[in-house]
Amino acid sequence: MAASNDNDHSLISRFGEIKQMRFLARRLGFYVVALFAALTINFFIPRFLPGNIVESMMAKYPSLKPSAQRALEILFGIGHNGSLLHQYITYLGQIFTGNLGLDLLQFPIPVIDIIKNALPWTLVLVGTATVISWVLGTGLGIIAAWRRGGKLDQLLPALSFLQATPYFFLALILVWLLALRFHVLPAQQGFSNGLSIGFNWAFILSAARHSLLPALTIVLTSTAGWMLQMRNVMITTIGEDYVLAAQAKGLSPKRVVFTYAARNAILPSISGFALALGFVVSGTLLMEIVFNYPGIGLTLYNSVTSNDFPLTQGIFLIISLTVLAANILADVLYVIVDPRSRTRAVA
Amino acid sequence: MTKETHTKPAVSKLDSEPIESNEVASAAASRGPLVMRAEGISKDYRISRKAEGVISAVKNVNLALYARGVVAVVGESGSGKSTIAKLLSGHEKLTKGKIFLDGAEIQVGNRSDFRRFKSDVQMVFQDPFASLNPVHTIRYHLERPVKLHQKTKGAEVETELLGLINQVKLTPPDQFLAKYPHELSGGQRQRVSIARALAAHPRVLLADEPVSMLDVSIRLEILSLLDDLRERLNLAMLYITHDIASARYFADEILVMYGGEIVERGPAEEVTQKPLHPYTQLLVSSSPDPDDLGSTLKTGATTVARQAGSALTNSVGCRFSDRCPFADDKCTSASPPHVMVGSNRSAACWHLDKAVPIIHLDARKETVSDTNKS
Amino acid sequence: MSKVESPRLIAQGAIKKKKRTMPSILMNTKAKVGAVIIGVFVVIAIIGPILAPYNPSTQNTQANLSVAAPSLSHLFGTDQLGRDVFSQILVGTRTTMVLGLVTGIIATALSIIIGVSAGFLGGLWDEFLSLFSNVFLVIPALPLLIVVLGEFPGKGETPTIILLSLLGWPWGARVIRAQTLSLRSRDFIAASRETGEKTWRIIFFEVIPNEVSLIAASFVGTVLYAIGASVGLDFLGVGNTTIWSLGTILYWAQNGNALQLGAWWWFAIPGVFVALIGTGLVLLNFGLDELGNPRLRDAATQTRINGKIWRPADPTPVMRSHVDNKGTKDQRRSPKANLTEDPVRLNQVHSSNGHLGQNSMGSTTVENQVRHNSSTLSLDQEGQ
């Protein structure tokens, strides 16, 4: 009988492993599908839009040489290049070799180079601001839940207001107040004109100054959101019986709040954070427009308004990929942090 | 049984051939005609793709329900007793075996078949708090089955509702009909659940641990109510519980389940007074006896919860062997068949001759010497 | 019932507590305020255009009327082309509100249909739907909207509504699906099957009524999303700039250099209007949250022990015997007062929705998380 018991144990734990692997495999499968969906949408957009893209572009930019037409046609697979399926496969092949085509407005600079120039601006600014607001918001949320009825609770209406405000509007207000009325911070752009990009001190300082207002906008609006979410989850968690048990054990309040309650309550926030990172790239478009900040959002906007299609397509793709990557990160984090998701019982 | 069988090993019939337990006549048979019968039913759950990755929740169970009779299935958590209820009520599909209602085999193919089956066989759920929908009034809960099964309209529905409420003794009826579940106590909710089951005018009532989640002082009331209903409405009842003491009070026949199999069956009084199988003895001795608080210590079987015997289908041997004080190699290598002891009793154990005399609640003084015998 | 009174019962008698007897949304302050705000804006949306003193598009190119500060004849001033900002706002509010409402209705309807059927019917249908909605969640919405809408100028608000609905249903569907999954395994659903109910009846009459507060919160959240997205899009000038909406006003303000001109009335007022609408919705959602999850209810229901607020994470007050100056016990103190100092759990209504990760944490929080970042997270995890 003992041997049989061992078999049971190993079978059940193997079973847990099998379920876990299947779970991860399924997630991976989903991401592959989503990736292809993004690529396919990207492929079809120019084909759904009215008019022949290539010809209207050629007409719009008379400076383009005939070779550009060929290049465009290759990029879009329009016209002479065989069946739709063939074009799709060619397109995929191009994507996987990193060939996103050539930009129109600044022909013949490859799209990918333009993206490479713009992306760091967004990533650094928005990434840092997101991290700051997450840490701040989550921390404040924990405290607000702990000290219910205290001072922080009185801020709730104000925080709701901040959260509900469209963040570009807040940006407008901040620019008006701090830059134009009171001339404290620069209103526009990533760095002062006349400076060259590079690791020189003047540039870095200027860039830092210019990033303060945008960062402030992000922090103000996002912190409120994180804080409210964390607060709500914490309050629910504090009401659970295991927190009561921890208190009954005589643990210090700090330990109860952080090790027991917050540890559980933070789970949705962590996955939310990973996903927020994904939206770093796409979500700050409006803000970059207000500040004329040379990030990828502004680049996208400009490319759309000037019908610079290869660039639009390329950026859209990059954004999709970033979001997907962030989702994978979120899933991985969730599995690491939440033990329940690691071994799933018979469902 | 005579006194003689107390002191001698009560298994003089061991010499006869072991029999399949469906040949054992049910103690409830005297109550009325046979209504529902389960023959060799099994339920397997597959947990892995391997050949041996199957768990038998229920294995080869035979039981029979007679009008006005109560059959109790007693076992611990995980013994498969709730699964039996689900199988008999049609919520789960049988892996093996057949179920007969009035002699005809049940095939639940489509929804109207199921509906007709439900008109005859109804289940009362265990959790009075969860089995009622919090957003609906009691009236709604009772109206639905009345309308579905009785096909009555208008004023007749009202009469029917009042009749049901009165049957389960919730008075005043109008007040209760208008209430929501959260406004009722556990006992009242369970009465509503029973009323809901009765609305279909069933002939079989499957009670899955109906009083386990109620306060102890209310349990008796609900069991009395069920008893009363059984009598008046000629219901055949299946009473599932983990509490063998209440089964003794309430049931005609007790089936003791362990690890998905029936290990002992017989008249309620006899099974509880003179348990044959070591597991039954464990159950009986674990029941608190205010007259003798030390009785729980006398049993040789372990009361510590250990990993139950392998539940996998293909495992051989008696499932109780790792908790049994009498287990030996024979027990781990072959599964014991049922041995008939009397016309309506049987137990599945290789060593009934050793096991029997350990605890006899009314013959304690005599059995001390018997213990030393083995 | 046990005869021995537990300390908790004694404590409850001695502790002063504001009891909420009727947890209706009307009693909840946050929800009240939110509802009032939204109510005001609904009224404005309905009668606004009638009240508008001028046609918002009428231009007055006289110099003194261009970018004029608020005055009696132009309550909110004028814009660069001399158009009355007040009228623009009155007319624009209706456009924005209607758009938000219609999108909310369509998207919520979609998410109910998809979420409930995926949660309840399960199996392959569920897999397919979750894949479908996950893909939608992952696609970056704003860029897609810009790209696509940019190609459909001049068709009014309809393309916007359609696209926003199509992109907006996955959040709600996810949450509703999770809730449905947890409901499905509840006993009363099995009991209604036992009664013999048909599946569609179970879905509509047993499952969905239990999800009403969730659906309401999801609806409010979707409206919030729709308004925010449409204002953003209009601000960019994507879509139709001839139709007046609150975002369009901001678009003209940005293009007319309102900031540099210091014309605060031009950009601040419309923006504040949008923010107020949003705040109203957020507060309303809070209220709905608290309805569904009693633990979140107001601080007004807190325990006060001997006058001090006792907070859940505070250390346990210990019973003391009161010693007066002479060192003898003061026996005139009622022993009950001492017994009150034990942690009493307020609002211990255990929502049967179970544990974290599901809807016991309130739909707003889930909505927030999902809105903030689209969560592709395990539809399968939420069901357990």
Short mmCIF file of N, CA and C in Angstrom, two decimals, chain C residues 173-271:
data_model
loop_
_atom_site.label_atom_id
_atom_site.label_comp_id
_atom_site.label_asym_id
_atom_site.label_seq_id
_atom_site.Cartn_x
_atom_site.Cartn_y
_atom_site.Cartn_z
N ALA C 173 -16.63 42.06 -20.71
CA ALA C 173 -16.89 40.64 -20.97
C ALA C 173 -16.03 39.78 -20.07
N ARG C 174 -14.79 40.18 -19.90
CA ARG C 174 -13.88 39.48 -19.04
C ARG C 174 -14.36 39.39 -17.62
N VAL C 175 -14.77 40.52 -17.10
CA VAL C 175 -15.22 40.57 -15.71
C VAL C 175 -16.50 39.78 -15.53
N ILE C 176 -17.42 39.96 -16.49
CA ILE C 176 -18.69 39.25 -16.40
C ILE C 176 -18.48 37.76 -16.53
N ARG C 177 -17.59 37.37 -17.38
CA ARG C 177 -17.31 35.95 -17.53
C ARG C 177 -16.79 35.35 -16.24
N ALA C 178 -15.89 36.08 -15.58
CA ALA C 178 -15.35 35.57 -14.33
C ALA C 178 -16.45 35.40 -13.30
N GLN C 179 -17.30 36.37 -13.23
CA GLN C 179 -18.40 36.30 -12.27
C GLN C 179 -19.33 35.14 -12.61
N THR C 180 -19.60 34.98 -13.90
CA THR C 180 -20.49 33.89 -14.31
C THR C 180 -19.88 32.54 -13.97
N LEU C 181 -18.59 32.42 -14.17
CA LEU C 181 -17.92 31.17 -13.85
C LEU C 181 -18.08 30.82 -12.38
N SER C 182 -17.93 31.83 -11.54
CA SER C 182 -18.03 31.50 -10.13
C SER C 182 -19.47 31.23 -9.74
N LEU C 183 -20.40 31.86 -10.42
CA LEU C 183 -21.80 31.60 -10.11
C LEU C 183 -22.23 30.21 -10.57
N ARG C 184 -21.63 29.80 -11.66
CA ARG C 184 -22.10 28.56 -12.28
C ARG C 184 -21.99 27.37 -11.36
N SER C 185 -20.97 27.39 -10.52
CA SER C 185 -20.78 26.23 -9.66
C SER C 185 -21.50 26.37 -8.34
N ARG C 186 -22.29 27.43 -8.20
CA ARG C 186 -23.02 27.58 -6.95
C ARG C 186 -24.19 26.62 -6.89
N ASP C 187 -24.52 26.28 -5.67
CA ASP C 187 -25.58 25.27 -5.48
C ASP C 187 -26.91 25.68 -6.07
N PHE C 188 -27.25 26.96 -6.02
CA PHE C 188 -28.60 27.29 -6.46
C PHE C 188 -28.75 27.14 -7.97
N ILE C 189 -27.65 27.17 -8.68
CA ILE C 189 -27.75 26.89 -10.11
C ILE C 189 -28.00 25.39 -10.30
N ALA C 190 -27.27 24.59 -9.55
CA ALA C 190 -27.53 23.14 -9.61
C ALA C 190 -28.95 22.86 -9.18
N ALA C 191 -29.41 23.61 -8.18
CA ALA C 191 -30.77 23.38 -7.70
C ALA C 191 -31.81 23.75 -8.75
N SER C 192 -31.56 24.80 -9.51
CA SER C 192 -32.55 25.13 -10.53
C SER C 192 -32.50 24.14 -11.67
N ARG C 193 -31.34 23.55 -11.91
CA ARG C 193 -31.31 22.44 -12.87
C ARG C 193 -32.12 21.28 -12.34
N GLU C 194 -31.96 21.07 -11.04
CA GLU C 194 -32.68 20.00 -10.39
C GLU C 194 -34.18 20.20 -10.56
N THR C 195 -34.59 21.44 -10.50
CA THR C 195 -36.01 21.73 -10.68
C THR C 195 -36.43 21.45 -12.11
N GLY C 196 -35.46 21.45 -13.00
CA GLY C 196 -35.80 21.15 -14.38
C GLY C 196 -35.86 22.36 -15.28
N GLU C 197 -35.26 23.46 -14.85
CA GLU C 197 -35.28 24.67 -15.67
C GLU C 197 -34.47 24.49 -16.94
N LYS C 198 -34.91 25.19 -17.96
CA LYS C 198 -34.15 25.16 -19.20
C LYS C 198 -32.93 26.05 -19.07
N THR C 199 -31.92 25.74 -19.87
CA THR C 199 -30.67 26.48 -19.74
C THR C 199 -30.84 27.97 -19.98
N TRP C 200 -31.60 28.34 -20.98
CA TRP C 200 -31.70 29.78 -21.26
C TRP C 200 -32.40 30.50 -20.12
N ARG C 201 -33.34 29.80 -19.51
CA ARG C 201 -34.01 30.42 -18.37
C ARG C 201 -33.05 30.57 -17.20
N ILE C 202 -32.20 29.58 -17.02
CA ILE C 202 -31.24 29.68 -15.94
C ILE C 202 -30.33 30.88 -16.16
N ILE C 203 -29.87 31.05 -17.40
CA ILE C 203 -28.98 32.17 -17.68
C ILE C 203 -29.67 33.49 -17.40
N PHE C 204 -30.89 33.64 -17.92
CA PHE C 204 -31.53 34.95 -17.81
C PHE C 204 -32.12 35.24 -16.45
N PHE C 205 -32.65 34.22 -15.81
CA PHE C 205 -33.37 34.51 -14.58
C PHE C 205 -32.63 34.13 -13.31
N GLU C 206 -31.62 33.30 -13.42
CA GLU C 206 -30.90 32.94 -12.21
C GLU C 206 -29.52 33.57 -12.18
N VAL C 207 -28.84 33.55 -13.32
CA VAL C 207 -27.46 34.03 -13.32
C VAL C 207 -27.40 35.54 -13.44
N ILE C 208 -28.02 36.06 -14.47
CA ILE C 208 -27.86 37.50 -14.73
C ILE C 208 -28.39 38.39 -13.61
N PRO C 209 -29.53 38.05 -12.98
CA PRO C 209 -29.96 38.91 -11.87
C PRO C 209 -28.92 39.02 -10.77
N ASN C 210 -28.06 38.01 -10.64
CA ASN C 210 -27.04 38.10 -9.61
C ASN C 210 -25.87 38.96 -10.03
N GLU C 211 -25.87 39.35 -11.28
CA GLU C 211 -24.73 40.10 -11.77
C GLU C 211 -25.07 41.55 -12.03
N VAL C 212 -26.24 41.95 -11.60
CA VAL C 212 -26.72 43.28 -11.98
C VAL C 212 -25.76 44.39 -11.54
N SER C 213 -25.27 44.30 -10.31
CA SER C 213 -24.41 45.40 -9.88
C SER C 213 -23.12 45.41 -10.67
N LEU C 214 -22.67 44.22 -11.03
CA LEU C 214 -21.46 44.15 -11.84
C LEU C 214 -21.69 44.75 -13.21
N ILE C 215 -22.84 44.43 -13.78
CA ILE C 215 -23.16 44.96 -15.11
C ILE C 215 -23.28 46.47 -15.05
N ALA C 216 -23.91 46.95 -13.99
CA ALA C 216 -24.05 48.40 -13.87
C ALA C 216 -22.69 49.07 -13.79
N ALA C 217 -21.83 48.52 -12.96
CA ALA C 217 -20.51 49.11 -12.83
C ALA C 217 -19.74 49.03 -14.14
N SER C 218 -19.91 47.93 -14.83
CA SER C 218 -19.23 47.78 -16.11
C SER C 218 -19.74 48.81 -17.10
N PHE C 219 -21.05 49.04 -17.07
CA PHE C 219 -21.63 50.04 -17.97
C PHE C 219 -21.05 51.42 -17.69
N VAL C 220 -21.04 51.78 -16.42
CA VAL C 220 -20.51 53.10 -16.07
C VAL C 220 -19.05 53.22 -16.51
N GLY C 221 -18.31 52.18 -16.25
CA GLY C 221 -16.91 52.21 -16.66
C GLY C 221 -16.73 52.34 -18.15
N THR C 222 -17.61 51.65 -18.89
CA THR C 222 -17.50 51.73 -20.35
C THR C 222 -17.84 53.12 -20.84
N VAL C 223 -18.86 53.72 -20.24
CA VAL C 223 -19.21 55.09 -20.64
C VAL C 223 -18.02 56.01 -20.39
N LEU C 224 -17.38 55.81 -19.25
CA LEU C 224 -16.22 56.63 -18.91
C LEU C 224 -15.13 56.47 -19.97
N TYR C 225 -14.89 55.24 -20.32
CA TYR C 225 -13.87 54.97 -21.34
C TYR C 225 -14.26 55.63 -22.66
N ALA C 226 -15.53 55.49 -23.02
CA ALA C 226 -15.97 56.02 -24.31
C ALA C 226 -15.81 57.54 -24.36
N ILE C 227 -16.21 58.17 -23.28
CA ILE C 227 -16.10 59.62 -23.26
C ILE C 227 -14.64 60.04 -23.32
N GLY C 228 -13.82 59.38 -22.52
CA GLY C 228 -12.40 59.73 -22.53
C GLY C 228 -11.78 59.52 -23.90
N ALA C 229 -12.07 58.39 -24.50
CA ALA C 229 -11.48 58.10 -25.80
C ALA C 229 -11.98 59.07 -26.86
N SER C 230 -13.27 59.35 -26.84
CA SER C 230 -13.80 60.23 -27.89
C SER C 230 -13.28 61.65 -27.72
N VAL C 231 -13.15 62.09 -26.49
CA VAL C 231 -12.60 63.43 -26.28
C VAL C 231 -11.16 63.47 -26.80
N GLY C 232 -10.44 62.42 -26.49
CA GLY C 232 -9.06 62.37 -26.98
C GLY C 232 -9.00 62.39 -28.49
N LEU C 233 -9.84 61.61 -29.11
CA LEU C 233 -9.84 61.55 -30.57
C LEU C 233 -10.24 62.88 -31.18
N ASP C 234 -11.26 63.48 -30.61
CA ASP C 234 -11.70 64.77 -31.14
C ASP C 234 -10.63 65.82 -30.95
N PHE C 235 -9.95 65.73 -29.86
CA PHE C 235 -8.88 66.68 -29.58
C PHE C 235 -7.81 66.58 -30.66
N LEU C 236 -7.57 65.37 -31.11
CA LEU C 236 -6.57 65.18 -32.15
C LEU C 236 -7.05 65.66 -33.50
N GLY C 237 -8.34 65.88 -33.60
CA GLY C 237 -8.85 66.28 -34.89
C GLY C 237 -9.16 65.10 -35.78
N VAL C 238 -9.07 63.92 -35.20
CA VAL C 238 -9.43 62.73 -35.95
C VAL C 238 -10.95 62.67 -36.05
N GLY C 239 -11.46 62.30 -37.14
CA GLY C 239 -12.91 62.27 -37.23
C GLY C 239 -13.44 63.63 -37.64
N ASN C 240 -14.63 63.87 -37.29
CA ASN C 240 -15.32 65.03 -37.80
C ASN C 240 -15.11 66.27 -36.93
N THR C 241 -14.48 67.28 -37.50
CA THR C 241 -14.27 68.47 -36.69
C THR C 241 -15.39 69.49 -36.86
N THR C 242 -16.35 69.19 -37.69
CA THR C 242 -17.43 70.17 -37.84
C THR C 242 -18.54 69.94 -36.83
N ILE C 243 -18.57 68.73 -36.29
CA ILE C 243 -19.57 68.48 -35.25
C ILE C 243 -19.01 68.95 -33.92
N TRP C 244 -19.79 69.70 -33.19
CA TRP C 244 -19.29 70.23 -31.94
C TRP C 244 -19.37 69.21 -30.82
N SER C 245 -18.22 68.91 -30.26
CA SER C 245 -18.21 68.11 -29.04
C SER C 245 -17.18 68.74 -28.12
N LEU C 246 -17.16 68.30 -26.89
CA LEU C 246 -16.25 68.92 -25.94
C LEU C 246 -14.80 68.76 -26.41
N GLY C 247 -14.51 67.62 -27.00
CA GLY C 247 -13.15 67.41 -27.48
C GLY C 247 -12.82 68.33 -28.65
N THR C 248 -13.81 68.59 -29.49
CA THR C 248 -13.56 69.45 -30.63
C THR C 248 -13.20 70.86 -30.19
N ILE C 249 -13.87 71.32 -29.15
CA ILE C 249 -13.54 72.66 -28.63
C ILE C 249 -12.06 72.70 -28.25
N LEU C 250 -11.63 71.63 -27.60
CA LEU C 250 -10.23 71.58 -27.20
C LEU C 250 -9.32 71.53 -28.41
N TYR C 251 -9.78 70.88 -29.44
CA TYR C 251 -9.00 70.82 -30.67
C TYR C 251 -8.78 72.21 -31.23
N TRP C 252 -9.86 72.96 -31.32
CA TRP C 252 -9.72 74.32 -31.82
C TRP C 252 -8.86 75.16 -30.88
N ALA C 253 -9.00 74.89 -29.61
CA ALA C 253 -8.21 75.66 -28.65
C ALA C 253 -6.72 75.38 -28.85
N GLN C 254 -6.39 74.14 -29.02
CA GLN C 254 -5.00 73.79 -29.22
C GLN C 254 -4.48 74.39 -30.51
N ASN C 255 -5.27 74.28 -31.55
CA ASN C 255 -4.82 74.81 -32.83
C ASN C 255 -4.80 76.33 -32.86
N GLY C 256 -5.63 76.94 -32.03
CA GLY C 256 -5.65 78.40 -32.01
C GLY C 256 -4.71 78.96 -30.97
N ASN C 257 -3.83 78.11 -30.49
CA ASN C 257 -2.85 78.57 -29.51
C ASN C 257 -3.47 79.22 -28.29
N ALA C 258 -4.49 78.61 -27.79
CA ALA C 258 -5.17 79.17 -26.63
C ALA C 258 -4.23 79.32 -25.45
N LEU C 259 -3.33 78.36 -25.32
CA LEU C 259 -2.41 78.41 -24.19
C LEU C 259 -1.54 79.66 -24.24
N GLN C 260 -0.96 79.81 -25.43
CA GLN C 260 -0.06 80.95 -25.54
C GLN C 260 -0.81 82.26 -25.38
N LEU C 261 -2.04 82.27 -25.85
CA LEU C 261 -2.81 83.51 -25.75
C LEU C 261 -3.39 83.71 -24.36
N GLY C 262 -3.20 82.69 -23.54
CA GLY C 262 -3.72 82.83 -22.19
C GLY C 262 -5.23 82.81 -22.13
N ALA C 263 -5.86 82.23 -23.18
CA ALA C 263 -7.32 82.22 -23.19
C ALA C 263 -7.83 81.06 -22.36
N TRP C 264 -7.75 81.17 -21.07
CA TRP C 264 -8.08 80.05 -20.19
C TRP C 264 -9.52 79.59 -20.35
N TRP C 265 -10.40 80.52 -20.70
CA TRP C 265 -11.81 80.12 -20.79
C TRP C 265 -12.02 79.15 -21.94
N TRP C 266 -11.11 79.24 -22.89
CA TRP C 266 -11.31 78.45 -24.10
C TRP C 266 -10.95 76.98 -23.86
N PHE C 267 -9.89 76.76 -23.13
CA PHE C 267 -9.52 75.36 -22.96
C PHE C 267 -9.84 74.82 -21.57
N ALA C 268 -9.78 75.73 -20.57
CA ALA C 268 -9.96 75.19 -19.22
C ALA C 268 -11.41 74.76 -18.97
N ILE C 269 -12.34 75.56 -19.42
CA ILE C 269 -13.74 75.24 -19.11
C ILE C 269 -14.21 73.94 -19.76
N PRO C 270 -13.99 73.78 -21.05
CA PRO C 270 -14.43 72.49 -21.61
C PRO C 270 -13.74 71.32 -20.93
N GLY C 271 -12.45 71.49 -20.64
CA GLY C 271 -11.72 70.41 -19.99
C GLY C 271 -12.28 70.09 -18.63
#
